[in-house]
Short mmCIF file of N, CA and C and ligand atoms in Angstrom, two decimals:
data_model
loop_
_atom_site.label_atom_id
_atom_site.label_comp_id
_atom_site.label_asym_id
_atom_site.label_seq_id
_atom_site.Cartn_x
_atom_site.Cartn_y
_atom_site.Cartn_z
N MET A 1 -65.53 -4.92 -205.85
CA MET A 1 -65.26 -4.75 -204.32
C MET A 1 -66.05 -4.85 -203.10
N GLU A 2 -66.27 -5.86 -201.85
CA GLU A 2 -67.10 -5.47 -201.00
C GLU A 2 -67.63 -3.83 -200.41
N GLN A 3 -68.93 -4.37 -200.05
CA GLN A 3 -69.57 -2.27 -199.65
C GLN A 3 -69.22 -2.57 -198.14
N GLN A 4 -68.90 -1.63 -197.50
CA GLN A 4 -68.65 -1.75 -195.72
C GLN A 4 -69.77 -0.94 -195.24
N VAL A 5 -70.09 -2.50 -194.67
CA VAL A 5 -71.30 -2.71 -193.32
C VAL A 5 -70.94 -1.77 -191.96
N PHE A 6 -71.46 -0.89 -191.55
CA PHE A 6 -71.87 -0.97 -190.19
C PHE A 6 -73.28 -1.20 -189.69
N GLY A 7 -72.71 -1.30 -187.88
CA GLY A 7 -73.74 -1.26 -187.14
C GLY A 7 -74.43 -2.12 -187.25
N GLY A 8 -76.01 -2.46 -186.88
CA GLY A 8 -76.85 -3.47 -186.76
C GLY A 8 -76.58 -3.75 -188.23
N GLU A 9 -76.83 -3.54 -189.73
CA GLU A 9 -77.46 -3.74 -190.41
C GLU A 9 -77.08 -5.53 -191.00
N ASN A 10 -75.83 -5.90 -190.06
CA ASN A 10 -75.71 -7.09 -190.92
C ASN A 10 -77.10 -8.14 -190.32
N HIS A 11 -77.86 -7.36 -189.18
CA HIS A 11 -79.03 -7.84 -188.73
C HIS A 11 -80.11 -7.18 -188.77
N SER A 12 -80.32 -6.34 -188.90
CA SER A 12 -81.21 -5.16 -189.21
C SER A 12 -82.00 -5.48 -190.57
N ARG A 13 -81.27 -5.76 -191.45
CA ARG A 13 -82.70 -6.28 -193.00
C ARG A 13 -82.83 -5.75 -193.50
N ARG A 14 -82.03 -3.81 -192.94
CA ARG A 14 -81.85 -3.17 -193.49
C ARG A 14 -81.28 -3.38 -195.38
N PRO A 15 -81.07 -2.68 -196.25
CA PRO A 15 -79.79 -2.98 -196.98
C PRO A 15 -79.03 -2.06 -196.99
N ALA A 16 -77.84 -2.35 -196.84
CA ALA A 16 -76.31 -1.40 -196.38
C ALA A 16 -76.52 -0.32 -198.00
N ARG A 17 -75.88 0.43 -197.06
CA ARG A 17 -75.83 2.24 -197.66
C ARG A 17 -74.14 1.86 -197.53
N PRO A 18 -74.30 2.45 -198.61
CA PRO A 18 -72.19 2.45 -198.55
C PRO A 18 -72.28 4.64 -197.92
N LEU A 19 -70.97 4.05 -197.39
CA LEU A 19 -70.75 5.40 -196.50
C LEU A 19 -70.19 5.88 -197.32
N MET A 20 -68.84 5.66 -197.25
CA MET A 20 -68.02 6.76 -198.32
C MET A 20 -68.42 6.89 -199.45
N ASN A 21 -69.38 6.07 -200.56
CA ASN A 21 -70.78 6.65 -201.52
C ASN A 21 -71.71 8.18 -201.20
N ALA A 22 -71.92 7.47 -200.47
CA ALA A 22 -73.15 9.03 -199.17
C ALA A 22 -72.09 10.20 -198.48
N MET A 23 -70.88 9.64 -198.71
CA MET A 23 -70.54 10.81 -197.88
C MET A 23 -70.35 11.76 -199.21
N LEU A 24 -69.17 11.14 -200.55
CA LEU A 24 -69.11 12.29 -201.31
C LEU A 24 -70.30 12.88 -202.65
N ARG A 25 -71.05 12.08 -201.99
CA ARG A 25 -72.49 12.76 -203.34
C ARG A 25 -72.87 14.77 -202.33
N GLY A 26 -72.94 13.16 -200.72
CA GLY A 26 -73.04 14.52 -200.61
C GLY A 26 -71.64 16.17 -199.84
N PHE A 27 -70.80 15.77 -199.96
CA PHE A 27 -70.32 15.94 -200.25
C PHE A 27 -69.55 17.70 -201.55
N LEU A 28 -70.54 16.56 -202.41
CA LEU A 28 -70.48 17.35 -204.17
C LEU A 28 -71.90 18.38 -204.09
N GLY A 29 -72.53 17.86 -203.18
CA GLY A 29 -74.04 18.73 -202.69
C GLY A 29 -75.08 17.69 -203.14
N ARG A 30 -75.57 16.74 -202.84
CA ARG A 30 -76.20 15.89 -204.29
C ARG A 30 -76.38 14.68 -203.65
N CYS A 31 -77.74 14.06 -202.99
CA CYS A 31 -78.14 13.57 -202.79
C CYS A 31 -77.84 12.27 -202.40
N PRO A 32 -78.09 12.14 -201.19
CA PRO A 32 -76.48 10.87 -200.94
C PRO A 32 -77.68 9.43 -201.29
N HIS A 33 -78.82 9.16 -201.53
CA HIS A 33 -79.14 8.11 -202.18
C HIS A 33 -78.78 7.90 -203.30
N CYS A 34 -79.46 9.17 -203.93
CA CYS A 34 -79.29 9.10 -205.86
C CYS A 34 -78.50 9.52 -206.18
N GLY A 35 -77.85 10.75 -205.85
CA GLY A 35 -76.73 11.28 -206.24
C GLY A 35 -76.89 12.38 -207.21
N GLU A 36 -78.53 12.34 -207.30
CA GLU A 36 -79.05 13.39 -208.41
C GLU A 36 -79.44 14.70 -208.58
N GLY A 37 -80.48 14.72 -207.46
CA GLY A 37 -81.08 16.49 -206.78
C GLY A 37 -80.48 16.36 -206.00
N LYS A 38 -80.55 18.26 -205.72
CA LYS A 38 -79.69 18.64 -205.09
C LYS A 38 -79.69 18.48 -203.97
N LEU A 39 -78.47 18.36 -202.36
CA LEU A 39 -78.93 18.50 -201.66
C LEU A 39 -79.42 19.95 -200.89
N PHE A 40 -79.43 21.10 -201.65
CA PHE A 40 -78.70 22.44 -200.42
C PHE A 40 -79.45 22.82 -201.37
N ALA A 41 -80.56 24.11 -200.99
CA ALA A 41 -81.77 24.65 -201.26
C ALA A 41 -81.06 26.50 -201.29
N SER A 42 -80.50 25.98 -200.19
CA SER A 42 -79.09 27.57 -200.03
C SER A 42 -78.03 26.71 -199.74
N PHE A 43 -77.65 28.16 -199.17
CA PHE A 43 -76.13 28.01 -198.48
C PHE A 43 -75.63 26.72 -198.44
N VAL A 44 -75.81 26.99 -196.99
CA VAL A 44 -75.88 25.30 -195.40
C VAL A 44 -77.62 25.29 -195.95
N LYS A 45 -78.44 25.38 -196.59
CA LYS A 45 -80.15 24.99 -195.55
C LYS A 45 -80.37 23.84 -196.29
N THR A 46 -80.51 22.20 -196.13
CA THR A 46 -80.59 21.51 -197.21
C THR A 46 -82.34 21.53 -198.11
N VAL A 47 -82.32 20.74 -199.01
CA VAL A 47 -84.19 20.74 -198.95
C VAL A 47 -84.57 19.69 -197.93
N ASP A 48 -86.02 19.76 -198.11
CA ASP A 48 -86.66 19.25 -196.98
C ASP A 48 -87.54 17.58 -197.80
N ARG A 49 -87.06 17.50 -198.61
CA ARG A 49 -86.89 16.10 -200.13
C ARG A 49 -85.92 16.56 -201.15
N CYS A 50 -85.26 15.67 -201.71
CA CYS A 50 -84.78 15.33 -202.98
C CYS A 50 -85.63 15.44 -203.84
N GLY A 51 -85.02 16.47 -204.61
CA GLY A 51 -86.42 16.99 -206.39
C GLY A 51 -86.29 14.74 -206.96
N HIS A 52 -85.08 14.71 -207.09
CA HIS A 52 -84.80 13.64 -207.67
C HIS A 52 -86.20 12.34 -207.52
N CYS A 53 -85.08 12.28 -206.46
CA CYS A 53 -85.51 10.66 -206.39
C CYS A 53 -86.88 10.73 -204.89
N GLY A 54 -86.96 12.08 -203.92
CA GLY A 54 -88.20 11.83 -202.99
C GLY A 54 -88.01 11.71 -201.69
N GLU A 55 -86.56 11.42 -201.36
CA GLU A 55 -85.75 10.39 -200.22
C GLU A 55 -86.08 12.06 -199.47
N GLU A 56 -86.51 11.84 -197.89
CA GLU A 56 -86.23 12.62 -197.32
C GLU A 56 -84.91 13.04 -196.80
N MET A 57 -84.90 14.29 -196.78
CA MET A 57 -83.30 14.65 -196.29
C MET A 57 -83.68 16.13 -194.39
N HIS A 58 -84.70 16.47 -194.39
CA HIS A 58 -85.11 17.25 -193.37
C HIS A 58 -85.01 16.43 -191.95
N HIS A 59 -84.35 14.86 -192.05
CA HIS A 59 -84.35 14.07 -190.60
C HIS A 59 -82.96 14.75 -190.35
N HIS A 60 -82.33 15.23 -190.96
CA HIS A 60 -80.62 15.44 -190.74
C HIS A 60 -80.31 15.94 -189.66
N ARG A 61 -79.43 15.71 -188.62
CA ARG A 61 -79.26 16.61 -187.24
C ARG A 61 -77.71 16.96 -187.42
N ALA A 62 -77.61 17.85 -188.68
CA ALA A 62 -75.33 17.95 -188.70
C ALA A 62 -74.97 19.28 -187.70
N ASP A 63 -76.59 19.94 -187.06
CA ASP A 63 -76.16 20.72 -186.15
C ASP A 63 -74.57 21.31 -186.29
N ASP A 64 -74.07 21.66 -185.34
CA ASP A 64 -72.71 22.57 -185.50
C ASP A 64 -71.34 21.34 -186.07
N LEU A 65 -72.00 20.14 -186.45
CA LEU A 65 -70.95 19.65 -185.86
C LEU A 65 -69.54 19.65 -187.28
N PRO A 66 -70.60 20.80 -189.44
CA PRO A 66 -70.14 21.18 -189.77
C PRO A 66 -68.61 21.65 -189.38
N ALA A 67 -69.47 22.59 -189.00
CA ALA A 67 -68.58 23.84 -188.43
C ALA A 67 -67.71 23.73 -187.60
N TYR A 68 -67.85 22.66 -186.58
CA TYR A 68 -66.30 22.10 -186.08
C TYR A 68 -65.50 21.74 -186.89
N LEU A 69 -65.66 21.00 -187.61
CA LEU A 69 -64.54 20.16 -188.27
C LEU A 69 -63.68 21.05 -189.53
N VAL A 70 -64.84 22.37 -189.89
CA VAL A 70 -64.06 23.33 -190.89
C VAL A 70 -63.50 23.83 -189.69
N VAL A 71 -63.49 23.99 -189.15
CA VAL A 71 -62.36 24.93 -187.88
C VAL A 71 -61.39 23.75 -187.82
N VAL A 72 -60.84 22.16 -186.93
CA VAL A 72 -60.27 21.89 -187.28
C VAL A 72 -59.34 21.76 -188.55
N ILE A 73 -60.36 21.08 -189.59
CA ILE A 73 -59.08 21.15 -191.01
C ILE A 73 -58.70 22.55 -191.05
N VAL A 74 -59.33 23.94 -191.67
CA VAL A 74 -58.97 25.18 -192.16
C VAL A 74 -57.90 25.77 -190.36
N GLY A 75 -57.90 25.80 -189.35
CA GLY A 75 -57.13 25.60 -188.09
C GLY A 75 -55.86 24.68 -188.29
N HIS A 76 -55.57 23.62 -188.41
CA HIS A 76 -54.66 23.02 -189.04
C HIS A 76 -54.24 23.27 -190.24
N ILE A 77 -54.50 23.73 -191.59
CA ILE A 77 -53.83 23.93 -192.32
C ILE A 77 -52.95 26.00 -192.44
N VAL A 78 -53.75 26.73 -191.64
CA VAL A 78 -53.80 27.80 -192.02
C VAL A 78 -52.49 27.91 -190.58
N VAL A 79 -52.61 27.72 -189.91
CA VAL A 79 -51.39 27.36 -188.24
C VAL A 79 -50.03 26.61 -189.06
N GLY A 80 -50.52 25.78 -189.61
CA GLY A 80 -48.89 25.24 -190.09
C GLY A 80 -48.77 26.37 -191.09
N ALA A 81 -49.16 26.51 -192.63
CA ALA A 81 -48.63 27.51 -193.25
C ALA A 81 -48.10 28.39 -193.07
N PHE A 82 -49.03 29.56 -191.66
CA PHE A 82 -48.39 30.15 -191.53
C PHE A 82 -46.77 30.68 -190.66
N MET A 83 -46.48 29.06 -189.73
CA MET A 83 -45.80 28.87 -188.53
C MET A 83 -44.42 28.64 -189.66
N SER A 84 -45.03 28.03 -191.54
CA SER A 84 -43.78 27.68 -191.99
C SER A 84 -43.74 29.02 -192.46
N VAL A 85 -44.47 30.12 -193.31
CA VAL A 85 -43.65 31.39 -193.84
C VAL A 85 -43.25 31.97 -192.52
N GLU A 86 -43.46 32.05 -191.89
CA GLU A 86 -43.32 32.56 -190.56
C GLU A 86 -41.94 32.50 -189.75
N ALA A 87 -41.74 30.92 -190.75
CA ALA A 87 -39.89 30.39 -190.42
C ALA A 87 -38.75 30.96 -190.79
N THR A 88 -39.25 31.05 -192.42
CA THR A 88 -38.51 30.81 -193.22
C THR A 88 -38.96 32.81 -194.78
N SER A 89 -39.83 33.40 -194.11
CA SER A 89 -39.61 34.86 -194.37
C SER A 89 -39.46 35.74 -193.40
N THR A 90 -39.07 37.42 -193.95
CA THR A 90 -39.12 38.32 -193.12
C THR A 90 -40.85 39.05 -193.84
N LEU A 91 -41.11 38.45 -193.52
CA LEU A 91 -43.17 39.20 -193.85
C LEU A 91 -43.69 39.97 -192.62
N SER A 92 -43.88 41.57 -193.01
CA SER A 92 -44.43 42.07 -191.99
C SER A 92 -45.64 41.24 -190.84
N THR A 93 -46.10 42.29 -189.57
CA THR A 93 -47.39 41.84 -189.02
C THR A 93 -48.79 42.04 -190.28
N TRP A 94 -48.29 42.87 -190.56
CA TRP A 94 -49.20 43.76 -191.34
C TRP A 94 -49.58 42.77 -192.87
N GLN A 95 -48.25 42.70 -193.32
CA GLN A 95 -47.94 41.21 -194.88
C GLN A 95 -48.72 39.94 -194.40
N HIS A 96 -48.78 39.50 -193.45
CA HIS A 96 -48.62 37.91 -192.13
C HIS A 96 -50.50 38.25 -192.50
N LEU A 97 -51.34 39.05 -192.05
CA LEU A 97 -52.06 39.49 -191.64
C LEU A 97 -53.67 39.64 -192.90
N ALA A 98 -52.86 40.19 -194.49
CA ALA A 98 -53.23 40.49 -195.68
C ALA A 98 -53.13 38.75 -196.53
N ILE A 99 -52.71 38.23 -196.00
CA ILE A 99 -52.60 36.74 -196.90
C ILE A 99 -53.90 36.17 -195.46
N TRP A 100 -53.17 35.74 -194.37
CA TRP A 100 -53.72 34.86 -193.60
C TRP A 100 -55.29 35.62 -193.16
N ILE A 101 -55.50 36.24 -193.01
CA ILE A 101 -57.04 36.38 -192.70
C ILE A 101 -57.75 36.18 -193.77
N PRO A 102 -57.99 36.95 -195.24
CA PRO A 102 -58.74 36.44 -196.53
C PRO A 102 -58.53 35.19 -196.39
N LEU A 103 -57.31 33.30 -196.43
CA LEU A 103 -57.22 32.39 -197.15
C LEU A 103 -58.01 32.16 -195.66
N THR A 104 -58.01 32.68 -194.55
CA THR A 104 -59.11 31.52 -193.16
C THR A 104 -60.78 31.44 -193.52
N ILE A 105 -60.94 33.21 -193.82
CA ILE A 105 -62.23 33.54 -193.86
C ILE A 105 -62.31 32.59 -195.35
N GLY A 106 -61.93 32.65 -196.64
CA GLY A 106 -62.37 32.57 -197.69
C GLY A 106 -62.86 30.39 -197.66
N SER A 107 -60.66 29.95 -197.04
CA SER A 107 -61.53 28.61 -196.75
C SER A 107 -62.11 27.68 -196.69
N ALA A 108 -62.70 29.20 -195.16
CA ALA A 108 -64.13 28.09 -194.18
C ALA A 108 -65.36 27.92 -194.88
N LEU A 109 -65.61 29.00 -195.18
CA LEU A 109 -66.97 29.80 -196.64
C LEU A 109 -67.05 28.06 -197.20
N ALA A 110 -65.88 28.31 -197.92
CA ALA A 110 -65.62 27.21 -199.19
C ALA A 110 -65.56 25.87 -198.94
N LEU A 111 -65.13 26.19 -197.25
CA LEU A 111 -65.44 24.23 -196.59
C LEU A 111 -66.60 23.97 -196.20
N LEU A 112 -67.38 24.76 -195.11
CA LEU A 112 -68.69 24.83 -194.48
C LEU A 112 -69.82 24.35 -195.27
N ARG A 113 -69.85 23.80 -196.50
CA ARG A 113 -70.66 23.13 -197.55
C ARG A 113 -70.78 21.50 -197.45
N PRO A 114 -69.43 21.73 -198.52
CA PRO A 114 -69.13 19.83 -198.73
C PRO A 114 -69.51 19.29 -197.72
N ILE A 115 -68.96 20.65 -196.31
CA ILE A 115 -68.58 19.39 -195.26
C ILE A 115 -69.74 18.81 -194.42
N LYS A 116 -70.94 19.92 -194.65
CA LYS A 116 -72.15 19.70 -194.59
C LYS A 116 -73.23 18.69 -195.13
N GLY A 117 -72.61 18.52 -196.67
CA GLY A 117 -73.16 17.23 -197.38
C GLY A 117 -72.76 16.66 -196.53
N ALA A 118 -70.78 16.86 -196.75
CA ALA A 118 -70.43 14.86 -195.62
C ALA A 118 -71.75 14.71 -194.90
N VAL A 119 -71.70 15.49 -194.26
CA VAL A 119 -71.99 14.43 -193.01
C VAL A 119 -73.70 14.36 -192.86
N VAL A 120 -74.42 15.00 -193.35
CA VAL A 120 -76.04 14.61 -194.30
C VAL A 120 -75.45 13.52 -194.56
N GLY A 121 -74.09 13.52 -195.77
CA GLY A 121 -74.67 11.39 -196.44
C GLY A 121 -74.28 10.69 -195.47
N LEU A 122 -73.27 11.21 -194.28
CA LEU A 122 -73.11 10.18 -193.08
C LEU A 122 -74.16 9.32 -192.38
N GLN A 123 -74.32 10.60 -191.84
CA GLN A 123 -76.01 10.46 -191.01
C GLN A 123 -77.60 9.68 -191.87
N TRP A 124 -77.10 9.67 -193.02
CA TRP A 124 -78.22 9.14 -194.43
C TRP A 124 -77.97 7.47 -194.15
N ALA A 125 -76.28 7.61 -194.58
CA ALA A 125 -75.53 6.01 -194.82
C ALA A 125 -75.93 4.91 -193.84
N LEU A 126 -75.63 5.82 -192.62
CA LEU A 126 -75.67 5.13 -191.05
C LEU A 126 -77.05 4.89 -191.09
N TYR A 127 -78.60 5.30 -191.77
CA TYR A 127 -79.66 5.23 -190.46
C TYR A 127 -79.71 5.92 -189.33
N MET A 128 -79.20 6.77 -189.18
CA MET A 128 -79.36 8.01 -187.81
C MET A 128 -80.59 8.88 -188.42
N HIS A 129 -81.31 9.21 -186.97
CA HIS A 129 -82.14 9.95 -187.10
C HIS A 129 -83.26 9.24 -187.41
N GLY A 130 -83.77 10.15 -188.26
CA GLY A 130 -85.22 9.86 -189.40
C GLY A 130 -84.42 8.81 -190.16
N PHE A 131 -83.53 9.03 -190.66
CA PHE A 131 -83.39 8.37 -192.31
C PHE A 131 -83.29 6.94 -192.19
N SER A 132 -83.81 6.41 -191.11
CA SER A 132 -84.02 4.77 -190.95
C SER A 132 -85.96 4.50 -190.77
N GLY A 133 -86.10 5.63 -190.54
CA GLY A 133 -87.76 5.45 -191.43
C GLY A 133 -88.35 5.40 -189.94
N GLU A 134 -87.93 6.17 -189.39
CA GLU A 134 -88.38 5.81 -187.94
C GLU A 134 -87.68 7.32 -187.36
N ASP A 135 -89.10 7.99 -185.63
CA ASP A 135 -88.93 8.95 -185.30
C ASP A 135 -87.62 8.46 -184.55
N ASP A 136 -87.05 9.71 -184.09
CA ASP A 136 -85.90 9.59 -183.15
C ASP A 136 -86.47 9.80 -181.85
N LEU A 137 -85.83 8.78 -180.74
CA LEU A 137 -86.33 9.32 -179.65
C LEU A 137 -86.55 10.25 -178.99
N ILE A 138 -85.75 11.91 -179.64
CA ILE A 138 -86.19 13.17 -179.02
C ILE A 138 -87.75 13.47 -179.71
N GLU A 139 -87.48 12.68 -180.95
CA GLU A 139 -88.95 12.79 -181.31
C GLU A 139 -90.29 12.37 -180.74
N ALA A 140 -89.88 10.66 -180.26
CA ALA A 140 -91.08 10.88 -179.82
C ALA A 140 -91.14 11.30 -178.05
N HIS A 141 -90.18 11.54 -177.79
CA HIS A 141 -90.61 12.66 -176.10
C HIS A 141 -90.31 14.12 -176.06
N PRO A 142 -90.92 14.64 -177.04
CA PRO A 142 -90.47 16.53 -176.70
C PRO A 142 -89.94 17.19 -175.52
N GLU A 143 -90.32 16.77 -174.61
CA GLU A 143 -90.49 16.77 -173.15
C GLU A 143 -89.06 16.28 -172.87
N ALA A 144 -88.59 15.87 -172.88
CA ALA A 144 -87.02 15.28 -172.68
C ALA A 144 -86.01 16.18 -172.75
ZN1 ZN B 201 -82.48 11.51 -204.03
#
């Protein structure tokens, strides 16, 4: 199967980095380059560089995207499940709160790290920010 090549990689002479593979490795908390080293130093803080292959990880600019994606995903699942249960049962408000609040908090915490890893993998695969070996425009002109 041919690897997906995005952006200008056909003419940039940079080797293609398989997007889905990198995102899956990041999702699993592994280095998007080698798949062996750990991506995270703590809950959502990435390592500066991979302990296995040495790939620099501090370039990523995941920022708030993982949190936004978690809100979208968890919101759709919890609201859909809540509305289904509400329409088909006679649970009290307290029973609903006892179900949906822990489920919301637990699933958000469970998804935040894997989704951040996938975002870092995406940025690495697409040579975004410093992953291209060149400084970001923002880094080159900090006053901007
Ligand atoms: Zn690595």
